[in-house]
Coordinates of C-alpha atoms in Angstrom, one line a residue:
M1 CA 111.2 90.7 96.6
T2 CA 112.9 93.7 96.4
S3 CA 114.8 94.0 98.9
R4 CA 115.2 97.6 101.2
P5 CA 118.0 99.4 101.3
N6 CA 119.6 98.8 104.6
S7 CA 123.1 101.2 105.0
Y8 CA 123.0 104.7 107.0
D9 CA 124.6 107.2 104.9
D10 CA 125.0 110.0 106.8
F11 CA 128.1 110.5 107.3
P12 CA 130.2 113.9 107.1
L13 CA 130.8 115.1 104.1
P14 CA 134.3 117.1 102.7
V15 CA 133.8 120.7 103.0
D16 CA 135.3 123.1 100.1
P17 CA 138.8 124.4 100.7
A18 CA 137.4 127.7 98.7
L19 CA 135.0 128.4 100.9
G20 CA 137.1 128.9 104.0
G21 CA 137.8 125.2 105.7
Q22 CA 140.3 122.2 106.2
P23 CA 141.2 119.2 103.6
P24 CA 138.5 117.0 103.6
F25 CA 137.2 115.3 106.1
E26 CA 136.4 111.8 104.3
P27 CA 137.6 111.3 100.2
P28 CA 134.5 112.5 97.6
Q29 CA 132.4 110.0 97.3
P30 CA 130.7 108.5 93.7
P31 CA 126.8 109.5 93.6
M32 CA 124.3 106.2 94.4
P33 CA 122.0 105.5 92.0
P34 CA 119.0 107.1 91.5
Q35 CA 117.2 103.9 91.9
R36 CA 118.6 103.0 95.1
P37 CA 118.0 106.1 97.7
K38 CA 119.4 104.3 101.1
R39 CA 118.0 103.7 103.9
R40 CA 117.3 105.9 107.4
R41 CA 117.4 105.3 110.8
H42 CA 116.1 109.0 111.5
V43 CA 114.3 109.0 114.8
M44 CA 112.7 111.2 117.0
R45 CA 116.0 110.8 120.8
W46 CA 115.3 113.7 122.1
I47 CA 111.3 112.3 123.2
G48 CA 113.9 110.6 126.1
L49 CA 114.3 113.8 127.8
V50 CA 110.6 114.9 127.5
V51 CA 109.1 111.7 129.4
A52 CA 112.0 112.1 132.2
V53 CA 111.5 115.7 132.8
A54 CA 107.4 115.3 132.9
V55 CA 107.6 112.1 134.4
L56 CA 109.7 113.4 137.1
A57 CA 108.2 116.8 137.1
A58 CA 104.4 114.8 137.8
G59 CA 104.4 111.6 139.2
G60 CA 104.0 111.5 143.2
Y61 CA 107.6 108.7 143.0
V62 CA 109.8 111.5 142.2
F63 CA 112.4 110.2 145.5
F64 CA 111.7 106.9 145.2
N65 CA 112.9 106.7 141.7
Y66 CA 114.9 109.2 141.0
Q67 CA 118.1 107.2 142.6
R68 CA 117.0 104.3 140.5
F69 CA 116.6 106.5 137.8
I70 CA 120.3 108.6 138.0
S71 CA 122.4 105.5 138.2
G72 CA 121.6 104.2 133.9
V73 CA 122.5 107.7 133.6
N74 CA 125.4 108.5 130.8
Q75 CA 127.0 111.7 132.0
V76 CA 129.5 113.8 129.8
D77 CA 132.0 116.7 130.1
A78 CA 129.7 118.5 126.5
I79 CA 129.4 122.8 128.4
D80 CA 131.8 124.5 129.0
S81 CA 130.8 126.7 131.6
S82 CA 133.4 129.7 130.6
G83 CA 132.0 131.2 128.2
D84 CA 129.8 134.4 128.2
D85 CA 126.8 135.4 130.7
D86 CA 123.7 133.6 129.6
F87 CA 122.1 136.9 128.8
D88 CA 118.8 135.1 128.8
G89 CA 120.0 133.9 133.2
T90 CA 117.2 131.5 134.6
D91 CA 115.7 130.2 131.6
Q92 CA 116.9 126.7 129.9
N93 CA 118.8 126.1 126.5
I94 CA 118.7 122.1 125.9
L95 CA 120.4 121.0 123.2
L96 CA 118.5 117.4 122.2
V97 CA 120.1 115.2 119.7
G98 CA 119.9 112.1 118.0
D99 CA 121.7 109.9 116.1
D100 CA 122.1 106.7 114.7
H101 CA 125.1 105.2 117.3
R102 CA 124.0 101.8 119.4
P103 CA 124.5 101.5 122.5
D104 CA 127.3 99.4 124.1
G105 CA 125.6 95.4 124.7
A106 CA 123.1 96.4 122.7
S107 CA 122.0 92.5 121.6
D108 CA 121.7 91.0 118.4
A109 CA 117.8 90.2 119.1
Q110 CA 118.2 94.1 120.1
L111 CA 119.2 95.1 116.6
A112 CA 116.5 93.2 114.8
Q113 CA 114.0 94.6 116.3
L114 CA 115.0 98.0 115.0
G115 CA 115.8 96.6 111.9
T116 CA 119.3 97.0 111.9
T117 CA 122.7 95.0 112.4
A118 CA 125.5 95.3 114.2
D119 CA 127.2 97.8 112.2
G120 CA 127.9 100.2 114.8
G121 CA 125.2 102.7 113.3
G122 CA 126.7 107.2 112.3
T123 CA 127.8 109.5 114.4
S124 CA 126.0 112.0 111.9
T125 CA 123.3 113.7 114.5
D126 CA 120.2 113.6 112.2
T127 CA 118.0 115.1 114.8
M128 CA 119.1 118.2 117.1
M129 CA 116.9 120.5 118.7
V130 CA 116.8 123.1 121.2
M131 CA 114.5 122.7 124.0
H132 CA 113.8 127.2 125.3
I133 CA 112.3 126.9 129.3
P134 CA 111.8 129.3 130.0
A135 CA 112.4 130.7 134.1
D136 CA 108.8 130.3 135.2
G137 CA 108.3 127.3 133.4
S138 CA 105.2 127.2 132.0
S139 CA 105.9 126.2 128.7
A140 CA 108.6 124.8 126.1
T141 CA 109.4 125.4 122.8
L142 CA 111.3 123.5 120.5
I143 CA 113.2 124.6 118.2
S144 CA 114.7 122.6 115.3
F145 CA 117.5 122.5 112.9
P146 CA 117.2 121.1 109.9
R147 CA 120.3 118.6 109.4
D148 CA 121.0 119.1 106.1
S149 CA 121.5 123.7 107.5
W150 CA 125.0 124.8 105.9
V151 CA 126.7 126.2 108.6
D152 CA 130.5 127.7 109.4
V153 CA 131.3 125.2 112.0
P154 CA 135.1 126.0 114.0
G155 CA 138.3 124.4 112.7
F156 CA 136.0 123.4 109.6
G157 CA 134.5 125.9 107.8
K158 CA 131.5 126.0 106.2
N159 CA 129.7 121.5 106.2
K160 CA 126.8 119.8 106.7
L161 CA 126.0 120.9 110.6
N162 CA 124.7 116.9 111.2
A163 CA 128.7 116.2 110.5
A164 CA 129.8 118.5 114.0
F165 CA 129.7 116.2 116.1
S166 CA 131.5 114.0 113.9
L167 CA 134.2 116.6 113.0
G168 CA 134.7 116.9 117.0
G169 CA 135.2 113.6 118.1
G170 CA 132.1 111.3 117.4
N171 CA 132.0 108.9 119.2
E172 CA 135.3 109.0 120.1
D173 CA 135.5 111.9 121.6
P174 CA 131.5 112.3 122.5
A175 CA 132.5 115.0 124.6
G176 CA 134.7 117.0 122.0
G177 CA 131.5 115.9 119.5
A178 CA 128.9 117.5 121.9
R179 CA 131.2 121.3 122.9
L180 CA 131.4 121.2 118.8
L181 CA 127.8 120.8 117.7
I182 CA 127.2 123.5 120.9
S183 CA 129.5 125.8 119.7
V184 CA 128.1 125.7 116.0
I185 CA 124.3 126.3 118.0
E186 CA 124.8 128.8 119.4
G187 CA 126.6 131.1 117.3
M188 CA 123.4 130.4 114.7
T189 CA 120.9 131.7 117.4
G190 CA 122.8 133.4 119.9
L191 CA 121.8 131.4 122.9
Q192 CA 123.6 129.5 125.2
I193 CA 123.0 125.9 125.5
D194 CA 122.6 125.4 129.3
H195 CA 122.4 121.8 128.8
Y196 CA 123.1 118.6 126.5
V197 CA 121.4 115.5 125.9
R198 CA 122.7 112.6 123.5
V199 CA 119.7 109.5 122.9
S200 CA 120.3 106.4 120.7
L201 CA 118.5 104.3 118.5
L202 CA 118.0 101.7 120.4
G203 CA 117.1 104.1 123.4
F204 CA 113.9 105.3 121.2
Y205 CA 112.8 102.0 120.7
N206 CA 112.7 101.1 123.8
I207 CA 111.2 104.5 125.3
A208 CA 108.4 103.7 122.8
E209 CA 107.6 100.4 123.8
A210 CA 107.7 101.3 128.2
L211 CA 105.3 103.7 127.1
G212 CA 103.2 101.5 125.6
P213 CA 100.9 101.7 122.0
I214 CA 99.8 106.3 120.7
D215 CA 97.5 107.1 118.8
V216 CA 98.6 109.7 115.7
C217 CA 96.3 111.2 112.9
L218 CA 97.4 111.4 109.5
N219 CA 95.6 113.4 106.3
N220 CA 96.6 110.6 103.7
A221 CA 97.2 107.2 103.8
V222 CA 101.7 106.5 104.0
N223 CA 102.9 103.5 102.0
D224 CA 106.8 104.0 102.5
R225 CA 109.0 100.5 101.6
Y226 CA 112.1 102.6 102.9
S227 CA 110.6 103.1 106.6
T228 CA 108.7 100.9 106.8
L229 CA 105.4 102.3 107.7
N230 CA 102.0 101.7 106.3
L231 CA 99.2 103.0 107.8
P232 CA 95.4 104.2 106.3
A233 CA 94.7 108.0 106.7
G234 CA 93.0 109.2 110.0
V235 CA 94.1 107.3 113.5
S236 CA 96.4 104.5 113.3
T237 CA 97.8 103.5 116.9
L238 CA 101.5 102.2 116.5
N239 CA 103.4 100.0 118.4
A240 CA 107.4 100.7 119.1
Q241 CA 108.2 99.4 115.5
Q242 CA 105.8 101.5 113.7
A243 CA 106.0 104.7 116.3
L244 CA 110.2 103.9 114.8
A245 CA 108.6 104.0 111.1
F246 CA 106.6 107.4 111.9
V247 CA 108.6 109.5 112.8
R248 CA 111.7 108.3 110.7
Q249 CA 110.1 108.3 106.8
R250 CA 111.0 111.2 104.7
H251 CA 110.1 109.8 101.8
G252 CA 106.8 110.5 100.1
L253 CA 106.2 113.6 102.1
P254 CA 106.3 117.0 100.2
R255 CA 109.2 119.0 101.3
G256 CA 111.1 115.5 103.4
D257 CA 113.2 116.4 105.6
L258 CA 112.5 119.4 106.9
D259 CA 108.6 117.8 106.8
R260 CA 109.8 115.1 109.0
Q261 CA 111.0 117.2 111.3
V262 CA 107.3 118.3 111.9
R263 CA 106.5 114.2 111.9
Q264 CA 108.6 114.5 115.2
Q265 CA 107.5 117.7 116.6
Y266 CA 103.9 116.4 116.6
F267 CA 104.8 113.3 117.6
L268 CA 106.4 114.6 121.0
S269 CA 103.1 116.7 121.2
V270 CA 100.3 113.5 121.3
E271 CA 103.7 111.4 123.9
A272 CA 103.9 114.2 126.1
R273 CA 99.9 114.1 126.5
K274 CA 100.2 110.4 127.6
I275 CA 103.0 110.5 129.6
L276 CA 101.4 113.1 132.0
S277 CA 98.4 110.7 131.7
A278 CA 97.1 109.2 134.9
G279 CA 97.5 106.1 133.0
T280 CA 101.4 106.5 133.4
L281 CA 101.9 109.4 136.7
L282 CA 99.4 106.9 139.1
N283 CA 100.8 103.5 137.8
P284 CA 103.9 102.3 139.7
F285 CA 104.2 99.6 137.9
K286 CA 104.7 101.5 133.9
L287 CA 106.4 104.7 135.5
G288 CA 109.3 102.0 136.7
E289 CA 109.4 100.5 132.9
V290 CA 109.6 104.1 131.9
L291 CA 112.1 105.5 133.9
D292 CA 114.0 102.0 133.3
A293 CA 114.0 102.7 129.8
V294 CA 114.5 106.3 129.6
S295 CA 117.4 106.2 131.7
G296 CA 119.4 104.0 130.2
A297 CA 118.7 105.8 127.0
I298 CA 120.3 109.2 127.1
E299 CA 123.8 110.9 128.0
T300 CA 123.4 114.1 129.2
D301 CA 126.5 116.5 130.1
E302 CA 127.4 116.7 133.9
G303 CA 125.4 119.7 135.4
L304 CA 122.5 118.5 134.5
N305 CA 119.6 118.3 138.0
F306 CA 116.2 116.2 136.8
I307 CA 114.8 117.2 140.3
D308 CA 115.6 121.2 139.3
L309 CA 114.6 120.6 136.2
A310 CA 111.0 119.2 137.2
T311 CA 110.5 121.6 140.1
Q312 CA 111.0 124.3 136.9
V313 CA 108.6 122.4 134.6
K314 CA 105.9 121.5 137.6
G315 CA 103.8 123.6 135.9
L316 CA 103.9 122.4 132.1
S317 CA 101.0 121.1 130.0
A318 CA 100.9 119.6 126.5
D319 CA 99.1 122.8 125.4
N320 CA 101.8 124.8 126.3
I321 CA 104.9 122.8 123.8
T322 CA 105.3 124.9 121.1
T323 CA 107.1 123.5 117.1
A324 CA 109.8 126.1 115.1
T325 CA 111.4 125.5 112.8
I326 CA 114.6 127.8 112.0
P327 CA 114.3 130.1 109.2
I328 CA 115.3 128.8 105.4
L329 CA 116.6 130.3 102.6
G330 CA 115.6 126.4 100.1
T331 CA 117.3 123.2 99.6
P332 CA 120.1 124.2 96.6
T333 CA 122.4 121.8 95.6
I334 CA 126.2 123.3 95.1
N335 CA 129.3 121.9 94.4
V336 CA 131.7 120.6 96.1
G337 CA 135.2 119.3 95.7
G338 CA 133.4 119.0 92.8
S339 CA 130.9 116.5 93.6
S340 CA 126.7 117.9 94.0
L341 CA 125.6 118.8 97.6
S342 CA 122.2 119.3 98.7
I343 CA 121.8 122.0 101.3
V344 CA 119.6 123.6 103.3
E345 CA 120.6 127.4 103.1
V346 CA 120.1 128.9 106.6
D347 CA 117.8 132.6 105.9
T348 CA 120.9 133.5 108.7
A349 CA 119.8 137.0 109.2
A350 CA 116.2 136.3 110.2
I351 CA 117.1 134.2 112.9
P352 CA 117.5 136.8 115.2
A353 CA 114.0 137.9 115.0
F354 CA 112.8 134.3 114.7
I355 CA 114.7 133.2 118.3
E356 CA 113.0 136.4 119.6
D357 CA 109.4 136.2 118.7
L358 CA 109.4 132.4 120.4
I359 CA 111.0 133.7 123.7
G360 CA 110.2 136.6 123.8
G361 CA 112.7 140.1 123.2
P362 CA 114.3 141.1 126.1
S363 CA 112.9 144.1 128.5
A364 CA 115.2 146.3 128.4
Y365 CA 114.0 147.6 124.7
E366 CA 110.4 148.1 125.3
T367 CA 111.1 150.4 128.4
A368 CA 114.3 152.0 126.2
A369 CA 113.3 155.9 125.6
A370 CA 114.8 156.5 122.0
A371 CA 117.5 158.4 121.4
A372 CA 119.1 161.8 119.7
P373 CA 119.4 160.7 116.1
A374 CA 122.9 162.7 116.7
D375 CA 123.7 160.7 119.4
V376 CA 123.6 157.1 117.3
T377 CA 125.5 155.2 115.1
V378 CA 124.1 153.0 112.6
A379 CA 125.3 150.8 109.6
V380 CA 123.0 149.9 106.3
L381 CA 123.6 145.7 104.4
N382 CA 122.1 145.1 101.8
A383 CA 121.0 141.7 102.1
G384 CA 118.7 140.7 99.2
S385 CA 116.9 144.5 98.3
Y386 CA 117.9 145.9 94.9
S387 CA 121.1 147.5 94.6
G388 CA 122.1 150.3 95.2
S389 CA 119.4 150.4 98.2
A390 CA 122.3 150.5 101.8
A391 CA 123.7 153.2 100.1
E392 CA 120.4 155.2 99.4
A393 CA 119.2 154.1 102.9
T394 CA 122.8 154.9 104.5
E395 CA 122.4 158.5 103.2
T396 CA 118.7 158.8 103.5
L397 CA 119.8 157.9 107.5
A398 CA 121.8 160.4 107.8
S399 CA 119.8 163.4 106.2
F400 CA 118.2 162.7 109.5
G401 CA 120.4 163.4 111.9
F402 CA 122.4 159.4 111.9
V403 CA 126.1 159.1 112.1
T404 CA 126.1 156.5 109.6
V405 CA 129.6 154.6 108.6
A406 CA 129.7 152.6 105.2
P407 CA 127.1 150.8 103.7
A408 CA 127.8 147.2 102.3
S409 CA 126.1 143.9 101.7
T410 CA 125.2 140.4 103.7
E411 CA 123.5 137.0 102.9
A412 CA 120.1 137.5 102.0
T413 CA 117.4 137.8 103.8
A414 CA 113.1 138.0 103.4
A415 CA 112.7 140.6 105.8
T416 CA 114.2 143.6 107.6
T417 CA 114.8 143.5 110.4
I418 CA 117.3 145.9 112.6
Q419 CA 120.4 144.6 114.8
Y420 CA 121.4 146.1 118.0
P421 CA 123.6 145.0 120.9
A422 CA 123.3 144.5 124.0
G423 CA 122.9 148.0 125.8
Q424 CA 122.2 149.9 122.4
E425 CA 118.9 149.2 123.6
A426 CA 117.5 153.2 122.9
A427 CA 119.9 153.4 120.1
A428 CA 117.6 150.6 118.2
K429 CA 114.9 152.9 119.2
A430 CA 115.8 155.4 117.6
V431 CA 116.0 153.9 114.4
A432 CA 113.1 152.1 114.3
T433 CA 111.4 155.2 114.3
Y434 CA 112.2 155.7 111.0
L435 CA 112.1 152.5 109.9
P436 CA 108.0 151.0 110.3
G437 CA 107.8 147.8 109.9
A438 CA 111.6 146.1 110.7
A439 CA 112.0 143.9 112.9
V440 CA 114.4 144.7 116.0
V441 CA 116.3 142.2 117.7
A442 CA 119.0 141.7 119.8
S443 CA 122.1 139.8 118.7
T444 CA 125.2 138.6 119.8
T445 CA 126.7 139.1 115.6
V446 CA 126.9 143.2 115.9
S447 CA 129.0 146.2 117.6
Q448 CA 126.3 148.3 116.6
V449 CA 122.7 149.9 116.0
T450 CA 122.9 147.5 111.6
V451 CA 119.9 147.5 109.8
V452 CA 119.9 144.7 107.2
L453 CA 117.8 145.3 104.4
G454 CA 116.1 142.3 103.1
G455 CA 114.0 141.3 99.6
D456 CA 110.8 142.7 101.6
G457 CA 111.6 146.5 100.2
V458 CA 111.3 148.6 103.8
M459 CA 113.2 151.4 103.8
P460 CA 113.9 154.3 106.0
A461 CA 111.4 157.2 105.4
A462 CA 110.3 160.1 107.7
P463 CA 107.8 159.8 110.8
V464 CA 103.8 160.2 110.0
A465 CA 101.5 161.8 112.4
A466 CA 100.6 158.8 114.5
E467 CA 96.6 158.0 113.4
P468 CA 94.2 157.0 115.8
A469 CA 95.2 153.0 117.0
A470 CA 92.8 150.8 116.1
P471 CA 92.1 147.3 118.4
A472 CA 95.5 145.7 117.3
P473 CA 94.8 141.7 115.8
E474 CA 94.9 138.7 118.0
A475 CA 98.7 138.1 117.9
T476 CA 99.5 135.0 115.8
P477 CA 102.2 132.6 117.7
A478 CA 104.8 131.9 116.0
G479 CA 105.7 128.1 116.4
T480 CA 103.1 125.6 116.5
T481 CA 100.9 124.0 119.1
Y482 CA 99.6 120.1 118.6
A483 CA 96.2 120.2 120.2
A484 CA 94.3 117.2 121.0
G485 CA 93.3 114.9 117.8
A486 CA 95.5 116.9 115.3
C487 CA 96.2 115.5 111.8
I488 CA 99.7 116.0 110.4
N489 CA 100.8 115.3 106.6

């Protein structure tokens, strides 16, 4: 019988000083033999927060159970409250993090249930999502971040996103690790992170066991020896160990880790339906088991108040949870320090429009009146259009009366966007008049209205007379919402 690989391989990778990084965090390692790919233990640990919020929001035992629940939650000083003003106000952005660390005191029997050993695990954060909850609490949006995203890590140059927590201190300084990871996520998205939740490997297992069997549906049968998942096509009922395997699987999936994120998003939607069912909420014994499992599994920032959060989302249902993954350009292999490294290339220029589509744009733009072109200064960047397009677009905008600056280039993106800083909504609306088809997005990374020309070929042109409006097509959701009984790969 062939033994399964059982080591954890997601430790921080070295950076290339030529790319602006510091000396390698760890020395380059020789590539592993292709015939023995290592087993991954990535799980959907962020289910812990969702379980806690849903139970506390909808259950009839909130105050009875709250003190018992909160006494088991570990807290760290993860949130820097001295940052810029929170542009989305009373909306909540909660960073959900999962890694392979083992909780203190985990027994050999508990570790054996997970198919692991008392090796301490790893501190690379391989599950990272931002849960956005609007002020009225009527919905929730989960934004996934691929662990291999090649990003700027303050103080360390370019590195994979899942290395930020460890670079910031890891288990030796969990507050420092959380703060560095939060700074990277905020820099990528422009969102301010209000709260932080981290869940362990064993924590997910305990939560899944407390909730009991869960039904999932697959389009195709799977038999993956690395995650140990062996299921037929159609509906299957999973126990806690199978639930772990379900959200860990990446081998055999068309897009590997990217499809594993879909598994995690889907599992959350299915689990949320079960949490909100009468079988959990109206059963005090079941509710107590779930609360105990969650409280012992999660680590949060010091300011997270579950009662306040539960009150905000009291109207949330499983049908109002939307999931999405940040836009990417591909999964190339690059050379770092003489070693080949597979990464996820993030479409940074497309992220502002992506975020706006998911959580809604600022109302100030919608109500602004377009400024006169002579009162607007605009910059043009080439991000994937044809050579010379930025200079051509700059000249065209100048001919319409806009004040322009020297054209330049930036990282490639697929779609053309008009980005503007807060307070320049009227200026952005004026530029948008001359760029039909371009998305208009607020951004914290520009100081003036900036046109980013993507690969879609959109270029400035004189406005044309409006034709009679046709019936508007039904809007396509920016993310995915999984209906009851949905099947996935």
